[in-house]
mmCIF file of C-alpha atoms in Angstrom:
data_model
loop_
_atom_site.group_PDB
_atom_site.id
_atom_site.type_symbol
_atom_site.label_atom_id
_atom_site.label_comp_id
_atom_site.label_asym_id
_atom_site.label_seq_id
_atom_site.Cartn_x
_atom_site.Cartn_y
_atom_site.Cartn_z
ATOM 1 C CA UNK A 11 12.052 13.625 25.635
ATOM 2 C CA UNK A 12 12.821 14.046 22.065
ATOM 3 C CA UNK A 13 10.231 13.471 19.725
ATOM 4 C CA UNK A 14 12.446 10.823 17.822
ATOM 5 C CA UNK A 15 13.420 9.172 20.906
ATOM 6 C CA UNK A 16 12.443 5.413 20.933
ATOM 7 C CA UNK A 17 11.727 5.481 17.266
ATOM 8 C CA UNK A 18 13.046 3.156 14.777
ATOM 9 C CA UNK A 19 15.437 4.599 11.871
ATOM 10 C CA UNK A 20 15.867 3.230 8.450
ATOM 11 C CA UNK A 21 19.389 3.313 7.087
ATOM 12 C CA UNK A 22 18.988 6.117 5.235
ATOM 13 C CA UNK A 23 18.047 8.765 8.069
ATOM 14 C CA UNK A 24 21.103 10.796 7.957
ATOM 15 C CA UNK A 25 20.662 11.287 4.164
ATOM 16 C CA UNK A 26 17.288 12.304 4.605
ATOM 17 C CA UNK A 27 18.235 15.070 7.565
ATOM 18 C CA UNK A 28 21.170 16.179 5.335
ATOM 19 C CA UNK A 29 18.755 16.788 2.464
ATOM 20 C CA UNK A 30 16.664 18.692 4.670
ATOM 21 C CA UNK A 31 13.832 16.616 5.229
ATOM 22 C CA UNK A 32 11.149 16.906 8.023
ATOM 23 C CA UNK A 33 10.965 13.910 9.827
ATOM 24 C CA UNK A 34 7.896 12.445 11.758
ATOM 25 C CA UNK A 35 6.709 9.490 13.524
ATOM 26 C CA UNK A 36 5.153 6.735 11.566
ATOM 27 C CA UNK A 37 4.169 3.749 12.731
ATOM 28 C CA UNK A 38 7.077 3.698 15.388
ATOM 29 C CA UNK A 39 9.868 4.677 12.807
ATOM 30 C CA UNK A 40 10.970 8.404 12.427
ATOM 31 C CA UNK A 41 10.549 8.586 8.319
ATOM 32 C CA UNK A 42 10.701 12.117 6.400
ATOM 33 C CA UNK A 43 7.275 13.292 5.488
ATOM 34 C CA UNK A 44 8.565 15.894 2.979
ATOM 35 C CA UNK A 45 11.780 17.398 1.674
ATOM 36 C CA UNK A 46 10.726 20.437 -0.731
ATOM 37 C CA UNK A 47 7.168 20.114 0.025
ATOM 38 C CA UNK A 48 4.172 17.618 -0.820
ATOM 39 C CA UNK A 49 3.222 19.176 -3.981
ATOM 40 C CA UNK A 50 6.492 19.457 -5.799
ATOM 41 C CA UNK A 51 7.416 16.013 -4.783
ATOM 42 C CA UNK A 52 3.850 14.902 -5.784
ATOM 43 C CA UNK A 53 4.197 16.656 -9.244
ATOM 44 C CA UNK A 54 7.758 14.995 -9.569
ATOM 45 C CA UNK A 55 6.539 11.546 -9.397
ATOM 46 C CA UNK A 56 3.450 12.666 -11.759
ATOM 47 C CA UNK A 57 5.673 14.192 -14.445
ATOM 48 C CA UNK A 58 8.869 12.565 -13.981
ATOM 49 C CA UNK A 59 10.434 10.373 -11.274
ATOM 50 C CA UNK A 60 10.280 10.350 -7.475
ATOM 51 C CA UNK A 61 12.253 8.046 -5.022
ATOM 52 C CA UNK A 62 10.609 6.970 -1.629
ATOM 53 C CA UNK A 63 12.439 5.473 1.281
ATOM 54 C CA UNK A 64 10.232 2.922 2.409
ATOM 55 C CA UNK A 65 12.466 0.827 4.475
ATOM 56 C CA UNK A 66 10.101 0.699 7.166
ATOM 57 C CA UNK A 67 7.595 -2.029 5.358
ATOM 58 C CA UNK A 68 8.000 -5.730 6.648
ATOM 59 C CA UNK A 69 9.702 -8.601 5.033
ATOM 60 C CA UNK A 70 8.074 -11.921 6.068
ATOM 61 C CA UNK A 71 9.358 -15.413 4.396
ATOM 62 C CA UNK A 72 7.497 -18.541 4.301
ATOM 63 C CA UNK A 73 9.881 -21.314 3.256
ATOM 64 C CA UNK A 74 9.202 -25.419 2.776
ATOM 65 C CA UNK A 75 7.339 -28.195 1.280
ATOM 66 C CA UNK A 76 4.014 -26.809 2.909
ATOM 67 C CA UNK A 77 4.655 -23.038 2.247
ATOM 68 C CA UNK A 78 2.300 -22.721 -0.520
ATOM 69 C CA UNK A 79 -0.443 -24.725 0.712
ATOM 70 C CA UNK A 80 0.144 -22.642 4.299
ATOM 71 C CA UNK A 81 -0.048 -19.160 2.114
ATOM 72 C CA UNK A 82 -3.116 -20.360 0.056
ATOM 73 C CA UNK A 83 -4.944 -21.045 3.496
ATOM 74 C CA UNK A 84 -3.917 -17.790 5.214
ATOM 75 C CA UNK A 85 -4.353 -15.113 2.211
ATOM 76 C CA UNK A 86 -7.510 -14.171 0.208
ATOM 77 C CA UNK A 87 -6.103 -14.033 -3.297
ATOM 78 C CA UNK A 88 -4.923 -17.595 -5.288
ATOM 79 C CA UNK A 89 -1.358 -17.605 -5.243
ATOM 80 C CA UNK A 90 -1.547 -20.734 -7.569
ATOM 81 C CA UNK A 91 -2.884 -18.071 -10.398
ATOM 82 C CA UNK A 92 0.907 -16.930 -10.457
ATOM 83 C CA UNK A 93 4.142 -18.498 -11.603
ATOM 84 C CA UNK A 94 7.437 -17.964 -9.910
ATOM 85 C CA UNK A 95 8.952 -14.501 -10.593
ATOM 86 C CA UNK A 96 5.548 -13.225 -10.356
ATOM 87 C CA UNK A 97 3.984 -11.086 -7.186
ATOM 88 C CA UNK A 98 0.080 -10.598 -6.262
ATOM 89 C CA UNK A 99 -1.590 -8.241 -4.146
ATOM 90 C CA UNK A 100 -3.540 -10.135 -1.536
ATOM 91 C CA UNK A 101 -4.963 -9.759 2.043
ATOM 92 C CA UNK A 102 -4.617 -11.370 5.320
ATOM 93 C CA UNK A 103 -7.827 -11.782 6.648
ATOM 94 C CA UNK A 104 -9.294 -12.464 10.283
ATOM 95 C CA UNK A 105 -12.138 -15.108 10.862
ATOM 96 C CA UNK A 106 -14.738 -12.533 10.131
ATOM 97 C CA UNK A 107 -13.136 -11.217 6.628
ATOM 98 C CA UNK A 108 -12.028 -8.088 7.829
ATOM 99 C CA UNK A 109 -7.980 -7.305 6.904
ATOM 100 C CA UNK A 110 -5.557 -7.918 9.399
ATOM 101 C CA UNK A 111 -3.287 -6.833 6.664
ATOM 102 C CA UNK A 112 -3.401 -5.850 2.800
ATOM 103 C CA UNK A 113 0.188 -7.139 0.890
ATOM 104 C CA UNK A 114 1.988 -8.286 -1.540
ATOM 105 C CA UNK A 115 3.253 -12.042 -2.111
ATOM 106 C CA UNK A 116 6.012 -12.841 -4.051
ATOM 107 C CA UNK A 117 6.526 -16.187 -5.062
ATOM 108 C CA UNK A 118 10.039 -17.483 -5.301
ATOM 109 C CA UNK A 119 9.394 -21.226 -6.075
ATOM 110 C CA UNK A 120 6.928 -23.671 -4.924
ATOM 111 C CA UNK A 121 8.448 -23.709 -1.633
ATOM 112 C CA UNK A 122 9.494 -20.158 -1.334
ATOM 113 C CA UNK A 123 7.013 -16.940 -0.786
ATOM 114 C CA UNK A 124 8.095 -13.690 0.655
ATOM 115 C CA UNK A 125 5.636 -11.433 2.056
ATOM 116 C CA UNK A 126 5.991 -7.526 1.834
ATOM 117 C CA UNK A 127 3.633 -5.922 4.837
ATOM 118 C CA UNK A 128 2.585 -2.695 6.415
ATOM 119 C CA UNK A 129 5.079 -1.191 8.449
ATOM 120 C CA UNK A 130 2.523 -0.660 11.353
ATOM 121 C CA UNK A 131 1.131 -4.223 10.655
ATOM 122 C CA UNK A 132 4.608 -6.248 10.828
ATOM 123 C CA UNK A 133 4.272 -7.755 14.373
ATOM 124 C CA UNK A 134 0.183 -8.685 13.865
ATOM 125 C CA UNK A 135 1.052 -10.106 10.743
ATOM 126 C CA UNK A 136 4.124 -12.576 12.022
ATOM 127 C CA UNK A 137 2.168 -13.657 15.191
ATOM 128 C CA UNK A 138 -1.044 -14.293 13.304
ATOM 129 C CA UNK A 139 0.933 -16.546 10.713
ATOM 130 C CA UNK A 140 2.977 -17.828 13.240
ATOM 131 C CA UNK A 141 0.499 -19.271 15.589
ATOM 132 C CA UNK A 142 -1.160 -21.063 12.298
ATOM 133 C CA UNK A 143 2.239 -22.108 10.452
ATOM 134 C CA UNK A 144 2.187 -26.015 9.750
ATOM 135 C CA UNK A 145 5.346 -28.198 10.738
ATOM 136 C CA UNK A 146 6.358 -28.435 7.062
ATOM 137 C CA UNK A 147 6.863 -25.015 6.586
ATOM 138 C CA UNK A 148 8.904 -22.528 8.255
ATOM 139 C CA UNK A 149 7.976 -18.542 8.678
ATOM 140 C CA UNK A 150 10.919 -15.858 9.366
ATOM 141 C CA UNK A 151 10.966 -12.459 10.088
ATOM 142 C CA UNK A 152 13.629 -10.879 7.666
ATOM 143 C CA UNK A 153 12.170 -7.228 8.189
ATOM 144 C CA UNK A 154 15.366 -5.885 10.115
ATOM 145 C CA UNK A 155 18.123 -6.867 7.194
ATOM 146 C CA UNK A 156 16.061 -5.640 4.109
ATOM 147 C CA UNK A 157 16.033 -1.622 3.111
ATOM 148 C CA UNK A 158 13.284 -1.121 0.433
ATOM 149 C CA UNK A 159 12.852 1.605 -2.259
ATOM 150 C CA UNK A 160 10.013 2.826 -4.622
ATOM 151 C CA UNK A 161 11.304 4.403 -7.733
ATOM 152 C CA UNK A 162 8.103 5.598 -9.714
ATOM 153 C CA UNK A 163 7.175 8.184 -12.195
ATOM 154 C CA UNK A 164 6.625 7.986 -15.929
ATOM 155 C CA UNK A 165 10.314 8.061 -16.338
ATOM 156 C CA UNK A 166 11.256 5.637 -13.727
ATOM 157 C CA UNK A 167 11.920 2.613 -15.721
ATOM 158 C CA UNK A 168 14.328 4.572 -18.000
ATOM 159 C CA UNK A 169 16.302 6.561 -15.302
ATOM 160 C CA UNK A 170 18.999 3.651 -14.257
ATOM 161 C CA UNK A 171 19.611 0.659 -16.026
ATOM 162 C CA UNK A 172 16.575 -1.910 -14.877
ATOM 163 C CA UNK A 173 15.557 -5.439 -16.068
ATOM 164 C CA UNK A 174 12.935 -5.392 -18.153
ATOM 165 C CA UNK A 175 9.956 -6.746 -16.350
ATOM 166 C CA UNK A 176 6.007 -7.216 -16.807
ATOM 167 C CA UNK A 177 3.521 -5.683 -14.380
ATOM 168 C CA UNK A 178 4.142 -7.413 -10.934
ATOM 169 C CA UNK A 179 7.136 -9.337 -12.291
ATOM 170 C CA UNK A 180 10.447 -9.285 -10.261
ATOM 171 C CA UNK A 181 13.697 -10.783 -10.425
ATOM 172 C CA UNK A 182 17.215 -10.724 -8.528
ATOM 173 C CA UNK A 183 19.621 -8.493 -10.309
ATOM 174 C CA UNK A 184 22.119 -5.760 -9.822
ATOM 175 C CA UNK A 185 21.158 -1.884 -9.948
ATOM 176 C CA UNK A 186 23.633 0.897 -9.923
ATOM 177 C CA UNK A 187 26.083 -1.671 -8.559
ATOM 178 C CA UNK A 188 23.886 -3.078 -5.614
ATOM 179 C CA UNK A 189 22.380 -6.475 -5.622
ATOM 180 C CA UNK A 190 18.335 -5.911 -5.133
ATOM 181 C CA UNK A 191 15.254 -7.608 -5.672
ATOM 182 C CA UNK A 192 13.319 -5.517 -8.380
ATOM 183 C CA UNK A 193 9.498 -5.419 -8.803
ATOM 184 C CA UNK A 194 7.171 -4.109 -11.237
ATOM 185 C CA UNK A 195 4.879 -2.883 -8.141
ATOM 186 C CA UNK A 196 4.424 0.377 -6.630
ATOM 187 C CA UNK A 197 1.681 2.484 -4.779
ATOM 188 C CA UNK A 198 1.378 5.742 -6.553
ATOM 189 C CA UNK A 199 -0.576 4.710 -9.869
ATOM 190 C CA UNK A 200 2.929 5.435 -12.032
ATOM 191 C CA UNK A 201 5.086 3.052 -13.724
ATOM 192 C CA UNK A 202 7.933 2.061 -11.549
ATOM 193 C CA UNK A 203 9.717 -0.479 -9.394
ATOM 194 C CA UNK A 204 10.148 -1.111 -5.749
ATOM 195 C CA UNK A 205 13.648 -2.407 -4.578
ATOM 196 C CA UNK A 206 14.763 -4.545 -1.702
ATOM 197 C CA UNK A 207 18.280 -4.585 -0.721
ATOM 198 C CA UNK A 208 19.965 -5.468 2.123
ATOM 199 C CA UNK A 209 20.250 -2.819 4.699
ATOM 200 C CA UNK A 210 23.905 -1.875 4.772
ATOM 201 C CA UNK A 211 23.889 -1.510 0.904
ATOM 202 C CA UNK A 212 20.853 0.837 0.078
ATOM 203 C CA UNK A 213 22.762 3.857 0.860
ATOM 204 C CA UNK A 214 24.905 3.828 -2.430
ATOM 205 C CA UNK A 215 21.666 3.056 -4.234
ATOM 206 C CA UNK A 216 19.266 5.804 -2.973
ATOM 207 C CA UNK A 217 22.744 7.996 -3.825
ATOM 208 C CA UNK A 218 22.973 6.596 -7.387
ATOM 209 C CA UNK A 219 19.018 6.988 -8.471
ATOM 210 C CA UNK A 220 18.943 10.628 -6.933
ATOM 211 C CA UNK A 221 21.923 11.365 -9.103
ATOM 212 C CA UNK A 222 20.300 9.999 -11.921
ATOM 213 C CA UNK A 223 17.393 12.491 -11.400
ATOM 214 C CA UNK A 224 14.834 11.182 -9.399
ATOM 215 C CA UNK A 225 13.418 13.289 -6.690
ATOM 216 C CA UNK A 226 13.549 12.267 -3.017
ATOM 217 C CA UNK A 227 9.968 12.143 -1.847
ATOM 218 C CA UNK A 228 8.360 11.633 1.691
ATOM 219 C CA UNK A 229 5.253 10.112 2.846
ATOM 220 C CA UNK A 230 3.146 13.209 2.209
ATOM 221 C CA UNK A 231 3.706 12.945 -1.307
ATOM 222 C CA UNK A 232 3.243 9.301 -0.969
ATOM 223 C CA UNK A 233 -0.377 9.826 0.742
ATOM 224 C CA UNK A 234 -1.326 12.043 -1.941
ATOM 225 C CA UNK A 235 -0.527 9.957 -5.099
ATOM 226 C CA UNK A 236 -2.161 6.828 -3.479
ATOM 227 C CA UNK A 237 -5.154 8.372 -2.446
ATOM 228 C CA UNK A 238 -5.570 9.908 -5.968
ATOM 229 C CA UNK A 239 -5.673 6.397 -7.530
ATOM 230 C CA UNK A 240 -7.777 5.157 -4.387
ATOM 231 C CA UNK A 241 -5.077 2.426 -3.127
ATOM 232 C CA UNK A 242 -6.562 1.973 0.197
ATOM 233 C CA UNK A 243 -4.244 2.791 3.469
ATOM 234 C CA UNK A 244 -4.220 0.060 6.395
ATOM 235 C CA UNK A 245 -5.364 1.862 9.686
ATOM 236 C CA UNK A 246 -7.291 4.436 7.303
ATOM 237 C CA UNK A 247 -9.215 2.720 4.506
ATOM 238 C CA UNK A 248 -8.760 -1.119 5.982
ATOM 239 C CA UNK A 249 -8.901 -2.010 9.609
ATOM 240 C CA UNK A 250 -10.610 -4.877 11.702
ATOM 241 C CA UNK A 251 -14.115 -3.631 11.670
ATOM 242 C CA UNK A 252 -14.922 -3.784 8.030
ATOM 243 C CA UNK A 253 -14.786 -6.535 5.692
ATOM 244 C CA UNK A 254 -12.844 -7.030 2.717
ATOM 245 C CA UNK A 255 -16.108 -6.839 0.673
ATOM 246 C CA UNK A 256 -17.219 -3.703 2.094
ATOM 247 C CA UNK A 257 -13.688 -2.523 1.488
ATOM 248 C CA UNK A 258 -14.324 -3.145 -2.136
ATOM 249 C CA UNK A 259 -11.658 -5.871 -2.320
ATOM 250 C CA UNK A 260 -13.517 -8.575 -3.045
ATOM 251 C CA UNK A 261 -11.579 -8.970 -6.523
ATOM 252 C CA UNK A 262 -8.626 -10.232 -4.548
ATOM 253 C CA UNK A 263 -10.954 -12.818 -2.503
ATOM 254 C CA UNK A 264 -10.651 -16.141 -4.435
ATOM 255 C CA UNK A 265 -14.202 -16.921 -3.077
ATOM 256 C CA UNK A 266 -15.013 -19.433 -6.083
ATOM 257 C CA UNK A 267 -11.690 -21.002 -6.219
ATOM 258 C CA UNK A 268 -10.588 -21.803 -2.797
ATOM 259 C CA UNK A 269 -11.133 -21.934 1.035
ATOM 260 C CA UNK A 270 -9.174 -19.611 3.314
ATOM 261 C CA UNK A 271 -9.282 -17.750 6.326
ATOM 262 C CA UNK A 272 -12.329 -15.360 6.524
ATOM 263 C CA UNK A 273 -13.869 -17.132 3.380
ATOM 264 C CA UNK A 274 -17.157 -18.240 5.001
ATOM 265 C CA UNK A 275 -17.881 -15.036 6.409
ATOM 266 C CA UNK A 276 -17.533 -13.220 3.365
ATOM 267 C CA UNK A 277 -19.500 -15.568 1.599
ATOM 268 C CA UNK A 278 -22.087 -15.248 3.989
ATOM 269 C CA UNK A 279 -21.997 -11.340 3.650
ATOM 270 C CA UNK A 280 -22.017 -11.488 -0.330
ATOM 271 C CA UNK A 281 -25.384 -13.751 -0.620
ATOM 272 C CA UNK A 282 -27.247 -11.174 2.514
ATOM 273 C CA UNK A 283 -25.955 -8.250 0.511
ATOM 274 C CA UNK A 284 -26.577 -4.507 1.833
ATOM 275 C CA UNK A 285 -23.325 -4.161 3.485
ATOM 276 C CA UNK A 286 -21.378 -0.910 3.838
ATOM 277 C CA UNK A 287 -19.233 0.343 0.928
ATOM 278 C CA UNK A 288 -15.908 2.216 0.901
ATOM 279 C CA UNK A 289 -16.712 4.937 -1.943
ATOM 280 C CA UNK A 290 -14.675 7.526 -3.194
ATOM 281 C CA UNK A 291 -15.496 11.153 -3.040
ATOM 282 C CA UNK A 292 -15.107 14.427 -4.737
ATOM 283 C CA UNK A 293 -15.738 17.580 -2.940
ATOM 284 C CA UNK A 294 -17.834 19.971 -4.982
ATOM 285 C CA UNK A 295 -16.319 23.580 -4.278
ATOM 286 C CA UNK A 296 -14.340 24.560 -1.245
ATOM 287 C CA UNK A 297 -12.962 22.275 1.709
ATOM 288 C CA UNK A 298 -10.591 19.363 2.347
ATOM 289 C CA UNK A 299 -11.987 15.934 3.551
ATOM 290 C CA UNK A 300 -10.189 14.692 6.800
ATOM 291 C CA UNK A 301 -9.843 11.383 8.298
ATOM 292 C CA UNK A 302 -12.867 10.587 10.766
ATOM 293 C CA UNK A 303 -15.314 13.336 9.451
ATOM 294 C CA UNK A 304 -18.689 12.409 9.854
ATOM 295 C CA UNK A 305 -20.974 12.001 6.556
ATOM 296 C CA UNK A 306 -24.539 13.009 6.085
ATOM 297 C CA UNK A 307 -26.867 11.395 5.970
ATOM 298 C CA UNK A 308 -24.255 8.579 7.241
ATOM 299 C CA UNK A 309 -21.123 7.505 7.025
ATOM 300 C CA UNK A 310 -17.694 8.879 8.046
ATOM 301 C CA UNK A 311 -14.222 9.803 5.940
ATOM 302 C CA UNK A 312 -11.500 7.494 6.201
ATOM 303 C CA UNK A 313 -8.753 9.274 4.266
ATOM 304 C CA UNK A 314 -8.812 12.729 2.670
ATOM 305 C CA UNK A 315 -6.604 15.260 1.176
ATOM 306 C CA UNK A 316 -6.188 18.082 -1.334
ATOM 307 C CA UNK A 317 -5.616 16.448 -4.640
ATOM 308 C CA UNK A 318 -2.315 18.229 -6.277
ATOM 309 C CA UNK A 319 -3.157 16.940 -9.619
ATOM 310 C CA UNK A 320 -7.084 17.528 -9.616
ATOM 311 C CA UNK A 321 -7.149 21.011 -7.352
ATOM 312 C CA UNK A 322 -10.065 19.829 -5.095
ATOM 313 C CA UNK A 323 -10.804 18.087 -2.121
ATOM 314 C CA UNK A 324 -10.924 14.337 -2.429
ATOM 315 C CA UNK A 325 -11.186 11.383 -0.467
ATOM 316 C CA UNK A 326 -12.730 8.060 0.922
ATOM 317 C CA UNK A 327 -15.212 6.877 3.166
ATOM 318 C CA UNK A 328 -17.593 4.261 4.318
ATOM 319 C CA UNK A 329 -21.277 4.810 3.863
ATOM 320 C CA UNK A 330 -24.549 2.363 3.805
ATOM 321 C CA UNK A 331 -25.010 0.501 0.550
ATOM 322 C CA UNK A 332 -28.027 2.905 -0.694
ATOM 323 C CA UNK A 333 -25.661 5.579 -0.390
ATOM 324 C CA UNK A 334 -22.827 3.930 -2.643
ATOM 325 C CA UNK A 335 -23.980 4.618 -6.149
ATOM 326 C CA UNK A 336 -21.850 6.861 -7.949
ATOM 327 C CA UNK A 337 -23.165 10.389 -8.574
ATOM 328 C CA UNK A 338 -24.877 10.200 -4.913
ATOM 329 C CA UNK A 339 -25.012 13.528 -3.074
ATOM 330 C CA UNK A 340 -22.955 13.337 0.314
ATOM 331 C CA UNK A 341 -22.451 16.116 2.698
ATOM 332 C CA UNK A 342 -19.119 16.169 4.864
ATOM 333 C CA UNK A 343 -19.405 17.591 8.294
ATOM 334 C CA UNK A 344 -15.827 19.612 8.299
ATOM 335 C CA UNK A 345 -15.983 20.436 11.845
ATOM 336 C CA UNK A 346 -19.318 21.842 12.021
ATOM 337 C CA UNK A 347 -19.340 23.071 8.446
ATOM 338 C CA UNK A 348 -21.226 21.525 5.624
ATOM 339 C CA UNK A 349 -19.024 20.803 2.610
ATOM 340 C CA UNK A 350 -20.979 19.249 -0.668
ATOM 341 C CA UNK A 351 -19.279 16.212 -2.141
ATOM 342 C CA UNK A 352 -20.396 13.305 -4.496
ATOM 343 C CA UNK A 353 -19.796 9.662 -4.566
ATOM 344 C CA UNK A 354 -17.184 9.416 -7.613
ATOM 345 C CA UNK A 355 -15.839 6.652 -9.919
ATOM 346 C CA UNK A 356 -12.596 4.980 -8.843
ATOM 347 C CA UNK A 357 -9.723 5.994 -9.454
ATOM 348 C CA UNK A 358 -10.480 9.739 -8.790
ATOM 349 C CA UNK A 359 -7.244 10.398 -10.844
ATOM 350 C CA UNK A 360 -6.583 9.177 -14.662
ATOM 351 C CA UNK A 361 -3.711 10.426 -16.635
ATOM 352 C CA UNK A 362 -4.456 11.475 -20.018
ATOM 353 C CA UNK A 363 -2.912 9.909 -22.663
ATOM 354 C CA UNK A 364 -1.763 11.520 -25.902
ATOM 355 C CA UNK A 365 -2.258 9.315 -29.298
#
């Protein structure tokens, strides 16, 4: 059987193949992992602009008079703190306070919210929400008809004509002749936008952005970029066995302002203290952390890579609370070879700026 058999394809697959992309399975999709190489694509995003096809991500729409109260009950962050036209990073938690997913909620109106969710979690998120949606709200999975691009990098906002937006602002606008929802969001630590357009319209939008000078970038560069700035990845750093507090995402849990699914469990854990922590790791010397490697004296690596920007091995992993302080020496068991590392401040990479 061919490796790509049974996998889903984005509307841009033929363009990726024609551009020489190496296609790999990811979350049930065949996706480009790299074109010219992870490092040049990573550096293009850090120094100029890159464009990612993220059409595998899902979109769940909530409409109706009960939309906001439903979202408030289901999601950890307080959507009443944002107005229409703003987006918010938030968590969908289970009853134990563990993430079912991390996602962006876009508030269109008091009766209309769009949830952009991870590709691997679309079905789980939809089924969890559908089982709890009240009579005065409707939930619809729009993922099939929407394609999504991420234009990221210091030159991204000037590369093509875009509406001026504050961070996490969004608007429905025309970009390069294509109608799209334009949002000042991203997953790289660089300025940029994410664009959602009808699946059949996204090809010309991709072509125009690439022609304007954005480097096509694959999932490989997306992973090194997000890890440098310590953005968690569901399935690696987030799962249903570690709570939001353990993952360091208490800042998106409105525990003092509202009740939501999982809140009681988190309040109990916060009061008890002593829970594991997801920490950032810097390797001292040679060695690259990889997912699943044991940490000594305790813990496990959840994500790891060689940082193209820092030139050292970096990673994240869960450790007991007593090992979580910045500067703590940690040993990574790299397939039997000890690699010295240290708990480091987040983010691991901070761009130097000049006055």
